[in-house]
Amino acid sequence: MAGIITLVVRTGIFTLYEEFFHTRGRLLSHPLTASLVPELDAFRPKLDASLTEELALIGERFAANAAVEFVDDDLDRLTDAIAALTLIESKNDRGALPYAHYFGSQRPSELKRPILGGQLDTMRHWPPSLQTASSQQLQTIGAALADLVERADQKTTTQAAVSQKIADFRTLGSRKQLVDEFNALRKSLHGKLGEIQHKTPELGTGWADSFFRPGSSAERLTVKELDRRIAAAEVELLAMKKQRDEKVAQEEAVARARADAEKTQKKAELQAAKKAAAELAARVAELEEAVGESQ
C-alpha cells in the first residue's frame, strides 16, 4: 500500500466533508467494507459540530464587517460635508485655509478610499479644531465626528477580535483537534482495509488506498490549473481596479457638484443681500431727503 495523505490543519471544513463522504461512499458500496461504515459514521457528529461552530464565527465576521462598513459610510458622509463647508470658506481655493488644514493636497475621495484604516487615523485628530471653528455647522460636525471616531474604534476592535477567533479556531482550537482525530480515524480504517486487501489478493494493489482521495485540493492542482486560476484572478483584479477608478471619479464629481451648488447658493444669497442693502440704502436716502425737506 502506498499510504494515504495526512490532512493538514488548514484543510477547510467542506474539504473534510468531501474526504468523509468519499470514504463513506466506497465503504458503503463494497460488500467487504460495509461493516466499517458505522465506525466512520460515529465521527460525523463531530464534523457537524465543527461546521456549526464555524458558521457561527462566519456570521460574527459578517456582522462585524457590516458594522465597520456602516461606520465607514458615516465617516465618508462627514468627510464630504467637511470638504464642502471648508471649501466654501476657502473661497473654492483648495490651497487655502481651512480646507488645506484638513485635506492638504489630498482630495476627499482619496482620503475615503480605505475602509476606515488611514482615514480613521487621520480624522480622529479633527474634532478639536472643528468644534472651535467659526462655523456653527462645522462645530456640529466636530461633535458628531468625535462620537463617530469612538464608535469606529469599538467596531474595528470587535472586527479584529472576531478575525482572531476564527484564526485561533482554524489553527489552534477545535478545528485542529477535529483534523487530528479525523487523521487518526482515517489511518485506522486504512489499516483495516489493508488487512482485507492482504487477505483478498484479487482485490489488487492500491485497493485500500482507493478509499481515500489521493491528495488535498491544493495538492491535486496542476500547473495548468494554477495558471488558469491566476489568469482569471488577474482579469477580476483589472475589473475591480476599473470599477474603483470609476467610483473615485464619480465621488469626485459628486463632491465638485456639491461644492458648486453651495457656491451658487452663496452667490445667490449674496446678490439678494446686496439688492436688499441697495434698496434699504435708497429708502434711507429717500427718508433723509424727506426729513430734510420737512425741516
PDB file of C-alpha atoms in Angstrom, residues 42-51 178:
ATOM      1  CA  ALA A  42     -19.580   7.868  14.568  1.00  0.00           C
ATOM      2  CA  PHE A  43     -17.278  10.717  13.553  1.00  0.00           C
ATOM      3  CA  ARG A  44     -19.999  12.587  11.627  1.00  0.00           C
ATOM      4  CA  PRO A  45     -21.443  14.486  14.643  1.00  0.00           C
ATOM      5  CA  LYS A  46     -18.005  15.985  15.288  1.00  0.00           C
ATOM      6  CA  LEU A  47     -17.854  17.219  11.694  1.00  0.00           C
ATOM      7  CA  ASP A  48     -21.326  18.715  12.018  1.00  0.00           C
ATOM      8  CA  ALA A  49     -20.444  20.395  15.314  1.00  0.00           C
ATOM      9  CA  SER A  50     -17.331  21.923  13.764  1.00  0.00           C
ATOM     10  CA  LEU A  51     -19.366  23.193  10.817  1.00  0.00           C
ATOM     11  CA  LEU A 178     -11.039  17.619  14.678  1.00  0.00           C
TER      12      LEU A 178
END
